[in-house]
Short mmCIF file of C-alpha atoms in Angstrom, two decimals:
data_model
loop_
_atom_site.label_atom_id
_atom_site.label_comp_id
_atom_site.label_asym_id
_atom_site.label_seq_id
_atom_site.Cartn_x
_atom_site.Cartn_y
_atom_site.Cartn_z
CA UNK A 1 17.19 -41.02 -56.87
CA UNK A 2 13.78 -42.06 -58.06
CA UNK A 3 11.40 -39.16 -58.49
CA UNK A 4 8.45 -41.44 -57.75
CA UNK A 5 9.55 -41.87 -54.16
CA UNK A 6 9.04 -38.15 -53.64
CA UNK A 7 5.64 -37.76 -55.26
CA UNK A 8 3.48 -35.58 -53.06
CA UNK A 9 6.37 -34.59 -50.79
CA UNK A 10 6.95 -31.00 -49.70
CA UNK A 11 10.09 -29.99 -47.80
CA UNK A 12 10.13 -27.16 -45.27
CA UNK A 13 13.59 -25.91 -44.32
CA UNK A 14 13.47 -23.89 -41.09
CA UNK A 15 16.63 -21.80 -40.71
CA UNK A 16 17.57 -20.95 -37.14
CA UNK A 17 20.91 -19.14 -37.47
CA UNK A 18 21.24 -15.50 -36.47
CA UNK A 19 22.89 -14.64 -39.80
CA UNK A 20 22.43 -15.89 -43.34
CA UNK A 21 25.01 -18.03 -45.07
CA UNK A 22 26.38 -19.95 -42.09
CA UNK A 23 27.67 -23.50 -42.25
CA UNK A 24 24.44 -25.20 -41.21
CA UNK A 25 22.51 -23.35 -43.91
CA UNK A 26 25.15 -24.07 -46.55
CA UNK A 27 25.02 -27.76 -45.69
CA UNK A 28 21.21 -27.73 -45.91
CA UNK A 29 21.24 -25.99 -49.27
CA UNK A 30 23.81 -28.49 -50.49
CA UNK A 31 21.58 -31.34 -49.34
CA UNK A 32 18.56 -29.79 -51.07
CA UNK A 33 20.30 -29.92 -54.46
CA UNK A 34 19.93 -33.71 -54.37
CA UNK A 35 16.14 -33.51 -54.28
CA UNK A 36 14.49 -34.28 -57.61
CA UNK A 37 13.42 -31.30 -59.72
CA UNK A 38 9.84 -30.33 -59.02
CA UNK A 39 9.83 -31.37 -55.35
CA UNK A 40 8.51 -28.26 -53.54
CA UNK A 41 10.95 -26.59 -51.17
CA UNK A 42 9.88 -23.90 -48.72
CA UNK A 43 12.67 -22.02 -46.92
CA UNK A 44 11.76 -20.04 -43.82
CA UNK A 45 14.38 -17.91 -42.05
CA UNK A 46 13.29 -17.37 -38.45
CA UNK A 47 15.11 -14.04 -38.13
CA UNK A 48 12.85 -12.74 -40.90
CA UNK A 49 9.74 -14.08 -39.14
CA UNK A 50 10.34 -13.10 -35.51
CA UNK A 51 7.97 -14.46 -32.90
CA UNK A 52 6.96 -12.88 -29.62
CA UNK A 53 8.13 -14.51 -26.41
CA UNK A 54 6.16 -17.71 -25.94
CA UNK A 55 3.46 -17.64 -23.28
CA UNK A 56 1.84 -20.96 -22.43
CA UNK A 57 -1.69 -19.84 -21.65
CA UNK A 58 -2.82 -23.36 -20.83
CA UNK A 59 -0.38 -23.84 -17.99
CA UNK A 60 -1.13 -20.34 -16.76
CA UNK A 61 -4.79 -21.29 -16.44
CA UNK A 62 -5.80 -18.77 -19.09
CA UNK A 63 -8.17 -19.37 -22.02
CA UNK A 64 -6.56 -20.97 -25.05
CA UNK A 65 -7.62 -21.10 -28.65
CA UNK A 66 -6.63 -17.66 -29.94
CA UNK A 67 -6.28 -17.74 -33.71
CA UNK A 68 -2.62 -17.38 -34.76
CA UNK A 69 -1.84 -14.29 -36.81
CA UNK A 70 1.15 -12.64 -38.44
CA UNK A 71 4.45 -14.52 -38.41
CA UNK A 72 3.02 -17.21 -36.17
CA UNK A 73 0.34 -17.94 -38.77
CA UNK A 74 2.93 -18.06 -41.55
CA UNK A 75 5.07 -20.58 -39.67
CA UNK A 76 2.10 -22.67 -38.56
CA UNK A 77 0.72 -22.92 -42.09
CA UNK A 78 4.15 -23.77 -43.52
CA UNK A 79 4.71 -26.43 -40.86
CA UNK A 80 1.37 -28.10 -41.49
CA UNK A 81 1.73 -27.92 -45.28
CA UNK A 82 5.05 -29.78 -45.27
CA UNK A 83 5.49 -33.53 -45.39
CA UNK A 84 9.15 -33.20 -44.43
CA UNK A 85 10.50 -30.75 -41.85
CA UNK A 86 14.21 -29.93 -41.97
CA UNK A 87 15.51 -28.28 -38.80
CA UNK A 88 18.58 -26.24 -39.74
CA UNK A 89 20.34 -24.77 -36.73
CA UNK A 90 23.84 -24.15 -35.44
CA UNK A 91 24.76 -25.77 -32.16
CA UNK A 92 24.47 -23.42 -29.18
CA UNK A 93 25.18 -24.78 -25.69
CA UNK A 94 24.50 -28.30 -26.96
CA UNK A 95 21.07 -27.30 -28.26
CA UNK A 96 19.40 -25.41 -31.09
CA UNK A 97 19.54 -21.65 -31.49
CA UNK A 98 17.25 -19.38 -29.47
CA UNK A 99 14.99 -18.64 -32.45
CA UNK A 100 14.66 -22.34 -33.26
CA UNK A 101 13.85 -23.17 -29.64
CA UNK A 102 11.18 -20.46 -29.65
CA UNK A 103 9.66 -21.89 -32.84
CA UNK A 104 9.54 -25.32 -31.20
CA UNK A 105 8.02 -23.81 -28.04
CA UNK A 106 5.17 -22.53 -30.20
CA UNK A 107 4.42 -26.13 -31.12
CA UNK A 108 3.25 -26.54 -27.53
CA UNK A 109 0.78 -23.71 -28.00
CA UNK A 110 -0.43 -25.07 -31.33
CA UNK A 111 -1.14 -28.40 -29.64
CA UNK A 112 -3.74 -26.59 -27.53
CA UNK A 113 -5.62 -25.06 -30.46
CA UNK A 114 -8.70 -27.26 -31.02
CA UNK A 115 -9.34 -26.02 -34.55
CA UNK A 116 -5.78 -26.75 -35.70
CA UNK A 117 -5.50 -30.47 -34.80
CA UNK A 118 -1.75 -29.98 -34.71
CA UNK A 119 -0.75 -33.37 -33.35
CA UNK A 120 -2.82 -35.48 -35.77
CA UNK A 121 -1.62 -33.38 -38.69
CA UNK A 122 2.05 -33.71 -37.68
CA UNK A 123 1.77 -37.47 -37.41
CA UNK A 124 3.44 -39.21 -40.32
CA UNK A 125 5.64 -36.28 -41.34
CA UNK A 126 9.41 -36.79 -41.36
CA UNK A 127 11.95 -34.72 -39.43
CA UNK A 128 15.48 -34.13 -40.67
CA UNK A 129 18.26 -32.17 -38.95
CA UNK A 130 21.25 -30.22 -40.24
CA UNK A 131 23.58 -28.66 -37.70
CA UNK A 132 27.16 -27.43 -37.52
CA UNK A 133 29.62 -26.21 -34.92
CA UNK A 134 33.30 -25.42 -34.53
CA UNK A 135 34.36 -28.24 -32.20
CA UNK A 136 35.92 -31.54 -33.18
CA UNK A 137 33.89 -33.90 -30.98
CA UNK A 138 30.82 -35.13 -32.90
CA UNK A 139 29.14 -36.29 -29.69
CA UNK A 140 28.64 -32.63 -28.73
CA UNK A 141 25.61 -32.67 -31.04
CA UNK A 142 24.08 -35.60 -29.16
CA UNK A 143 21.81 -33.58 -26.83
CA UNK A 144 20.47 -31.49 -29.72
CA UNK A 145 19.68 -34.55 -31.81
CA UNK A 146 18.19 -36.45 -28.89
CA UNK A 147 15.82 -33.57 -28.06
CA UNK A 148 14.65 -33.29 -31.66
CA UNK A 149 14.30 -37.04 -32.07
CA UNK A 150 12.16 -37.22 -28.94
CA UNK A 151 10.06 -34.28 -30.13
CA UNK A 152 9.45 -36.01 -33.44
CA UNK A 153 8.56 -39.26 -31.69
CA UNK A 154 6.13 -37.48 -29.37
CA UNK A 155 4.18 -36.20 -32.37
CA UNK A 156 4.34 -39.48 -34.27
CA UNK A 157 6.78 -38.11 -36.84
CA UNK A 158 9.38 -40.22 -38.56
CA UNK A 159 13.09 -39.55 -38.18
CA UNK A 160 14.83 -39.09 -41.50
CA UNK A 161 18.38 -38.54 -40.28
CA UNK A 162 20.92 -35.86 -39.52
CA UNK A 163 23.99 -34.17 -40.92
CA UNK A 164 26.44 -32.80 -38.36
CA UNK A 165 29.29 -30.60 -39.51
CA UNK A 166 31.97 -30.39 -36.83
CA UNK A 167 35.39 -28.76 -36.86
CA UNK A 168 33.86 -26.76 -39.67
CA UNK A 169 35.30 -23.57 -41.10
CA UNK A 170 34.14 -21.49 -44.03
CA UNK A 171 36.29 -19.82 -46.65
CA UNK A 172 34.59 -17.62 -49.25
CA UNK A 173 31.32 -19.45 -48.71
CA UNK A 174 32.83 -22.88 -49.31
CA UNK A 175 32.46 -25.67 -46.78
CA UNK A 176 35.71 -27.24 -45.67
CA UNK A 177 34.30 -30.36 -43.99
CA UNK A 178 34.32 -33.02 -46.74
CA UNK A 179 32.64 -35.65 -44.55
CA UNK A 180 29.71 -33.37 -43.74
CA UNK A 181 29.43 -32.32 -47.38
CA UNK A 182 29.32 -35.95 -48.49
CA UNK A 183 26.64 -36.79 -45.91
CA UNK A 184 24.62 -33.76 -46.99
CA UNK A 185 24.66 -35.05 -50.55
CA UNK A 186 23.20 -38.34 -49.33
CA UNK A 187 20.76 -37.03 -46.71
CA UNK A 188 17.57 -37.18 -48.76
CA UNK A 189 18.44 -40.34 -50.67
CA UNK A 190 16.17 -43.32 -49.98
CA UNK A 191 19.17 -45.44 -48.90
CA UNK A 192 20.56 -42.86 -46.44
CA UNK A 193 21.75 -44.50 -43.22
CA UNK A 194 21.79 -42.36 -40.10
CA UNK A 195 24.86 -42.51 -37.87
CA UNK A 196 25.12 -43.25 -34.17
CA UNK A 197 28.41 -41.42 -33.59
CA UNK A 198 26.54 -38.66 -31.79
CA UNK A 199 26.03 -40.86 -28.72
CA UNK A 200 27.71 -39.40 -25.61
CA UNK A 201 31.10 -40.81 -24.66
CA UNK A 202 32.03 -40.91 -20.97
CA UNK A 203 34.76 -38.48 -20.07
CA UNK A 204 34.50 -36.36 -23.20
CA UNK A 205 33.63 -32.80 -22.34
CA UNK A 206 34.81 -30.77 -25.32
CA UNK A 207 32.78 -27.61 -25.58
CA UNK A 208 30.04 -27.46 -28.18
CA UNK A 209 29.47 -23.76 -27.55
CA UNK A 210 29.30 -21.33 -30.43
CA UNK A 211 31.11 -18.29 -29.09
CA UNK A 212 29.66 -16.05 -31.76
CA UNK A 213 32.95 -15.56 -33.54
CA UNK A 214 31.79 -17.53 -36.56
CA UNK A 215 28.55 -17.90 -38.40
CA UNK A 216 27.40 -21.48 -38.38
#
């Protein structure tokens, strides 16, 4: 990998799992090892930066423009400072985790802050996704990826690609999905080619639900 391609880049990894060390996080950390030395990496674990329930003041007809503080300010600043945003979340009910969804809901509030200029400042950034779940059907991740791809497109962000670990199990912290591990190693390479295997297939209804029995 050529270091010059990553000059000026800053990667923000947003971790949405309820517990540390799950499969999605391990895949993301594995992918990050391929970044050139010196490329800034900022890792934010949402369980360590809890947000209050999102209240959309604009739709409620209330005044908007309150200055973000506390954990919201930390996440806003980190999001705006990054050139590359890596969404790292297990698959829950064919979507991201609750904490990740809440973080994304806050984007809607930040769009309404006139002094932040959230949308113009998000334009041109690149979104990446790392997710994992216990099922065998890779298309179960399709709704999650489609929602994130559309969100990126709405803000004028580029789509870098995704790594989906499925049928994944952990043993002593080691990932046992060689295909996902190999894709993670390639994720941030300039020649990475995203896959289309996540497209829904008619008649396939295998559950993508994380029952909570495993950390992903």
